[in-house]
XYZ file of C-alpha atoms in Angstrom:
395
model
C 113.173 -57.689 36.703
C 113.547 -60.296 33.961
C 116.078 -59.524 31.276
C 114.935 -58.793 27.728
C 116.393 -56.443 25.124
C 114.085 -55.184 22.365
C 115.771 -53.383 19.482
C 114.089 -51.722 16.508
C 115.871 -51.277 13.193
C 114.522 -49.181 10.308
C 114.835 -50.439 6.745
C 114.927 -47.021 5.094
C 114.267 -43.360 5.853
C 114.250 -41.693 9.289
C 111.681 -41.205 12.048
C 111.810 -37.463 12.606
C 111.110 -36.049 16.040
C 108.287 -33.860 14.720
C 106.386 -36.903 13.443
C 106.825 -38.663 16.766
C 105.585 -35.629 18.689
C 102.387 -35.510 16.614
C 101.763 -39.205 17.334
C 102.425 -38.644 21.028
C 99.862 -35.840 21.251
C 97.267 -38.006 19.529
C 98.034 -40.944 21.807
C 97.346 -38.882 24.937
C 93.743 -38.284 23.865
C 92.943 -41.833 22.687
C 91.710 -44.464 25.183
C 94.404 -46.975 26.127
C 94.037 -50.743 26.349
C 94.723 -52.694 29.514
C 98.311 -54.011 29.429
C 98.152 -56.416 32.372
C 98.377 -59.395 29.960
C 101.839 -58.186 28.908
C 103.247 -58.192 32.437
C 101.510 -61.488 33.196
C 102.774 -63.330 30.104
C 106.320 -61.989 30.304
C 106.310 -62.250 34.119
C 108.002 -58.861 34.265
C 107.298 -58.355 37.946
C 108.775 -61.670 39.056
C 112.274 -61.810 40.478
C 113.221 -65.405 39.809
C 116.310 -66.948 41.417
C 119.389 -67.092 39.213
C 119.543 -70.932 39.267
C 123.305 -70.802 38.919
C 122.878 -68.561 35.866
C 126.199 -66.810 36.440
C 127.995 -70.088 37.175
C 126.827 -71.636 33.885
C 127.926 -68.563 31.943
C 131.325 -68.684 33.617
C 131.711 -72.336 32.601
C 130.652 -71.429 29.064
C 133.259 -68.661 28.937
C 135.916 -71.072 30.174
C 135.046 -73.651 27.493
C 135.164 -70.976 24.815
C 138.515 -69.521 25.894
C 140.257 -72.823 26.537
C 138.842 -75.083 23.806
C 137.549 -72.902 20.945
C 139.365 -69.584 20.862
C 142.904 -71.006 20.406
C 141.948 -72.624 17.087
C 139.843 -69.604 16.133
C 142.817 -67.260 16.585
C 145.407 -69.592 15.094
C 143.470 -69.858 11.815
C 142.140 -66.257 11.887
C 138.502 -67.258 11.708
C 137.262 -63.751 12.492
C 138.810 -62.512 9.230
C 136.680 -65.007 7.311
C 133.376 -64.418 9.099
C 134.147 -60.958 10.534
C 132.562 -62.062 13.778
C 134.666 -62.352 16.895
C 132.922 -63.479 20.054
C 133.560 -61.386 23.143
C 132.950 -62.081 26.819
C 130.213 -59.461 26.718
C 128.446 -61.372 23.965
C 128.578 -64.605 25.948
C 127.126 -62.989 29.079
C 124.723 -60.600 27.321
C 120.962 -60.609 27.780
C 118.724 -62.135 25.099
C 118.203 -59.886 22.094
C 115.057 -59.467 20.007
C 115.292 -57.610 16.696
C 112.497 -55.801 14.852
C 112.989 -55.189 11.114
C 110.781 -53.810 8.400
C 110.018 -50.844 6.123
C 109.580 -47.333 7.411
C 106.368 -46.472 9.268
C 105.037 -50.004 9.818
C 104.893 -49.468 13.596
C 108.144 -50.988 14.907
C 109.025 -48.189 17.317
C 105.418 -47.859 18.477
C 105.249 -51.606 19.103
C 108.458 -51.623 21.143
C 107.314 -48.620 23.177
C 104.012 -50.397 23.800
C 105.589 -53.687 24.902
C 108.011 -51.927 27.235
C 105.467 -49.425 28.518
C 107.544 -46.480 27.291
C 104.913 -44.593 25.276
C 104.592 -40.907 26.310
C 107.638 -41.124 28.571
C 111.056 -39.524 28.291
C 112.477 -42.972 27.466
C 110.351 -43.318 24.324
C 112.264 -44.910 21.449
C 113.161 -42.824 18.423
C 115.073 -44.359 15.556
C 117.001 -43.380 12.475
C 120.407 -44.721 11.477
C 122.238 -46.430 8.570
C 120.676 -49.763 7.766
C 122.863 -52.459 6.221
C 125.909 -52.599 8.476
C 124.005 -51.813 11.668
C 121.285 -54.374 11.045
C 123.746 -57.094 10.047
C 125.490 -56.629 13.386
C 122.187 -57.130 15.199
C 121.059 -59.990 12.933
C 124.231 -61.895 13.766
C 123.479 -61.620 17.484
C 119.678 -61.695 17.738
C 117.853 -64.556 19.452
C 114.562 -63.745 17.740
C 113.855 -61.636 14.635
C 110.513 -60.009 13.866
C 109.910 -58.675 10.340
C 107.051 -56.176 10.495
C 104.626 -55.257 7.697
C 101.788 -52.765 7.360
C 98.875 -54.498 5.547
C 97.613 -51.179 4.181
C 100.822 -50.637 2.197
C 102.293 -54.070 1.628
C 105.355 -53.814 -0.569
C 107.984 -56.530 -0.904
C 110.533 -54.732 -3.038
C 114.284 -54.707 -3.567
C 115.031 -53.489 -0.041
C 113.260 -56.447 1.540
C 114.925 -58.858 -0.879
C 118.263 -57.527 0.343
C 117.085 -57.868 3.941
C 116.181 -61.533 3.529
C 119.569 -62.185 1.963
C 121.064 -60.888 5.206
C 118.735 -63.204 7.135
C 119.832 -66.323 5.238
C 120.651 -69.091 7.689
C 118.508 -67.547 10.433
C 115.133 -68.739 9.120
C 114.191 -70.621 12.297
C 114.412 -67.375 14.254
C 112.244 -65.301 11.904
C 108.675 -64.322 12.788
C 106.397 -62.184 10.603
C 104.153 -59.473 12.044
C 101.186 -58.111 10.096
C 100.700 -54.959 12.139
C 97.834 -52.430 12.125
C 95.454 -55.264 11.224
C 92.374 -53.490 12.614
C 92.612 -51.006 9.734
C 91.290 -53.592 7.269
C 88.025 -55.424 6.828
C 88.137 -59.214 7.267
C 88.042 -60.090 3.570
C 90.764 -57.597 2.673
C 92.924 -58.791 5.590
C 92.699 -62.374 4.295
C 93.765 -61.233 0.823
C 96.732 -59.335 2.239
C 97.717 -62.362 4.340
C 97.762 -64.568 1.250
C 99.605 -61.959 -0.821
C 102.262 -61.646 1.874
C 103.013 -65.380 1.808
C 103.067 -65.377 -1.982
C 105.606 -62.536 -2.001
C 107.814 -63.996 0.727
C 107.895 -67.574 -0.596
C 110.879 -66.992 -2.944
C 112.761 -65.140 -0.192
C 112.481 -67.715 2.632
C 113.725 -71.074 1.421
C 112.352 -73.327 4.171
C 109.833 -76.162 4.216
C 107.988 -74.760 7.234
C 106.852 -71.120 6.792
C 107.548 -68.688 9.619
C 104.877 -67.925 12.183
C 102.772 -64.873 11.293
C 101.190 -62.696 13.992
C 98.189 -60.612 12.915
C 97.203 -57.793 15.254
C 97.616 -54.091 16.035
C 100.496 -53.699 18.437
C 99.996 -50.335 20.089
C 98.365 -49.100 23.297
C 95.133 -47.745 21.763
C 91.882 -49.679 21.693
C 91.183 -51.792 18.616
C 88.834 -50.239 16.113
C 85.184 -51.248 16.539
C 83.664 -54.030 14.447
C 87.020 -55.813 14.064
C 88.271 -59.184 15.334
C 89.346 -57.805 18.705
C 89.497 -61.171 20.499
C 91.596 -62.684 17.708
C 93.986 -59.719 17.767
C 94.390 -60.010 21.534
C 95.101 -63.747 21.324
C 97.652 -63.128 18.575
C 99.333 -60.551 20.794
C 99.458 -62.993 23.703
C 100.963 -65.655 21.405
C 103.686 -63.221 20.410
C 104.360 -62.434 24.070
C 104.690 -66.174 24.742
C 107.259 -66.336 21.955
C 109.186 -63.540 23.657
C 108.895 -65.323 26.963
C 110.498 -68.427 25.487
C 113.541 -66.352 24.589
C 113.890 -65.424 28.247
C 113.217 -68.938 29.537
C 115.710 -70.581 27.180
C 118.434 -67.944 27.316
C 121.089 -70.307 28.686
C 120.528 -73.235 26.361
C 120.370 -70.844 23.396
C 123.724 -69.374 24.446
C 125.236 -72.847 24.620
C 123.770 -73.776 21.228
C 125.134 -70.543 19.746
C 128.665 -71.191 21.051
C 128.515 -74.805 19.849
C 127.471 -73.756 16.345
C 130.302 -71.238 16.348
C 132.726 -73.989 17.385
C 131.485 -76.215 14.532
C 132.222 -73.471 12.005
C 135.647 -72.729 13.496
C 136.516 -76.447 13.292
C 135.478 -76.671 9.637
C 137.418 -73.511 8.787
C 140.546 -74.924 10.440
C 140.145 -78.202 8.547
C 139.858 -76.306 5.264
C 142.909 -74.136 5.893
C 144.826 -77.266 6.899
C 143.763 -78.958 3.667
C 144.775 -75.946 1.549
C 148.157 -75.936 3.299
C 148.690 -79.692 2.939
C 147.809 -79.544 -0.767
C 150.211 -76.653 -1.231
C 153.031 -78.591 0.441
C 152.269 -81.682 -1.656
C 152.407 -79.734 -4.935
C 155.552 -77.790 -4.153
C 158.850 -78.989 -5.634
C 162.338 -77.553 -5.533
C 161.749 -75.722 -8.840
C 158.153 -74.594 -8.174
C 157.021 -70.998 -7.896
C 155.137 -70.951 -4.594
C 152.842 -68.071 -5.539
C 151.777 -69.686 -8.802
C 151.219 -73.078 -7.159
C 148.979 -71.663 -4.477
C 147.146 -69.362 -6.905
C 146.199 -72.426 -8.917
C 144.873 -74.144 -5.781
C 142.846 -71.128 -4.610
C 141.388 -70.406 -8.060
C 140.121 -73.964 -8.516
C 139.933 -75.831 -5.195
C 137.642 -78.473 -6.695
C 140.463 -79.618 -8.979
C 142.397 -80.541 -5.847
C 139.356 -81.962 -3.965
C 139.758 -79.429 -1.132
C 136.109 -79.252 -0.116
C 135.263 -82.847 -1.051
C 138.032 -84.072 1.237
C 136.605 -82.099 4.154
C 133.072 -83.344 3.449
C 134.361 -86.901 3.651
C 135.449 -86.328 7.230
C 133.242 -87.296 10.169
C 130.435 -84.920 11.109
C 130.876 -82.269 8.428
C 127.807 -81.031 6.574
C 127.846 -79.230 3.232
C 125.499 -76.652 4.774
C 128.223 -75.574 7.192
C 130.907 -75.140 4.530
C 131.927 -71.538 3.800
C 131.724 -70.151 0.292
C 134.674 -71.099 -1.897
C 135.008 -67.511 -3.080
C 135.498 -66.357 0.498
C 138.836 -68.149 0.643
C 140.186 -66.170 -2.307
C 139.766 -63.024 -0.224
C 140.900 -64.774 2.949
C 144.198 -65.972 1.489
C 144.584 -62.664 -0.324
C 145.347 -61.031 3.015
C 146.630 -64.106 4.889
C 149.560 -65.832 3.146
C 149.339 -69.616 3.310
C 152.867 -69.659 4.726
C 151.614 -67.910 7.871
C 149.677 -71.020 8.963
C 150.735 -74.310 10.529
C 149.263 -77.728 9.852
C 146.779 -78.966 12.435
C 149.145 -81.779 13.313
C 151.649 -79.149 14.414
C 149.152 -77.324 16.634
C 149.854 -79.484 19.671
C 151.815 -79.098 22.887
C 152.763 -81.469 25.680
C 150.903 -79.517 28.357
C 148.048 -77.972 26.346
C 147.166 -80.837 24.026
C 146.072 -80.440 20.402
C 143.839 -77.561 19.294
C 141.686 -79.788 17.081
C 141.121 -82.383 19.777
C 140.143 -79.683 22.277
C 137.528 -78.080 20.032
C 136.074 -81.473 19.073
C 135.838 -82.392 22.751
C 134.017 -79.114 23.381
C 131.525 -79.849 20.576
C 130.866 -83.483 21.476
C 131.245 -83.531 25.268
C 131.758 -80.283 27.152
C 128.954 -78.180 25.661
C 126.386 -81.041 25.658
C 127.402 -81.757 29.249
C 126.874 -78.111 30.190
C 123.450 -78.179 28.581
C 122.561 -81.324 30.514
C 123.569 -79.638 33.777
C 120.899 -76.962 33.448
C 118.194 -79.162 34.934
C 115.795 -78.428 32.098
C 114.637 -81.987 31.726
C 116.748 -82.520 28.629
C 118.913 -85.525 27.950
C 122.517 -84.534 28.774
C 123.662 -86.331 25.663
C 121.131 -84.661 23.400
C 123.820 -82.708 21.598
C 126.385 -85.498 21.551
C 127.941 -85.775 18.103
C 128.017 -89.554 18.377
C 124.244 -89.464 18.026
C 123.436 -86.295 16.090
C 126.585 -85.374 14.194
C 128.727 -82.303 14.760
C 127.346 -80.692 11.640
C 123.763 -80.640 12.835
C 122.619 -77.134 13.678
C 121.539 -76.857 17.323
C 117.767 -76.675 17.482
C 116.042 -73.390 18.184
C 114.231 -74.261 21.386
C 111.623 -71.542 21.128
C 110.629 -72.267 17.541
C 106.890 -72.831 17.102
C 106.067 -76.331 15.786
């Protein structure tokens, strides 16, 4: 069975068991649609060979532990981003996240796609939103934001949600669910209103793909665009299938992007430390000197110096304010300069992570036999700061 994890996440309120039971009773009486297109598109019944799947993941784990993690731990990157990569995360199955307001059909859609409706495995949801969803957002391969066209409301909660999704725009898809409840003209108005409302929240040149259909097992309502809805559903299934097909290269791209951020963080901490050492004199008060540097890093060209280095993009730089908190709990004296992070047998931490970004991870991607150029992610051509492309993004 092909691996795919579908996870629903409620924006607000709870789905009570009594409400779900009423829906279940109604579903048993309603005629159900044929779901053979789901199994066909997702190829759920095919047991494909592993194609060295485990071997590639083992090599990826080795690169991470030997070339990335030492610098990550030495400069306490997880305390800046609060995201520490585990072996389980490297070897985990692809993850698809469904987000949206209460009662837009997320749980019903997931039950439908997985064939769980009216079974003892049926999904019920209800849990705290912000922290739980941020955990999933940070790890999701694909993110669906679901809306009900009969009660479209882009309020404060959704504004907060899209703030959490910042930086993940290429992975976002929009679902206009329950579309067979509206007449054609009204559906077009809602479609336009949705884009108008979301435009200030998604700051990208290319808008996210929108799927318009009714994602549940019942037949579409009569006198609606049934063929269009079915084709939209198949397109969404193809999007899901791409997550499965590209699971290895997406893992490699994810680890490489993580390595890029760890490298930049280490360069920044090194620069803060070097500036501190340069400004210290025999009569200086160390706390006051470093407080001045942290409060106004631009005065000491901290970030500008890092931007001047090879393959560093301003889009990958952390927020300046984050380093006030970071150094508030991590004294600058607890760190070593990058030039001191070297050993005769192990080499230098910075050189190892740069080799992983420019050679080892691109080489691993090229070994997958996916018809890609092995040097496609080589920093000599693309730059270390370039975000790895989302291979399943619709163009």
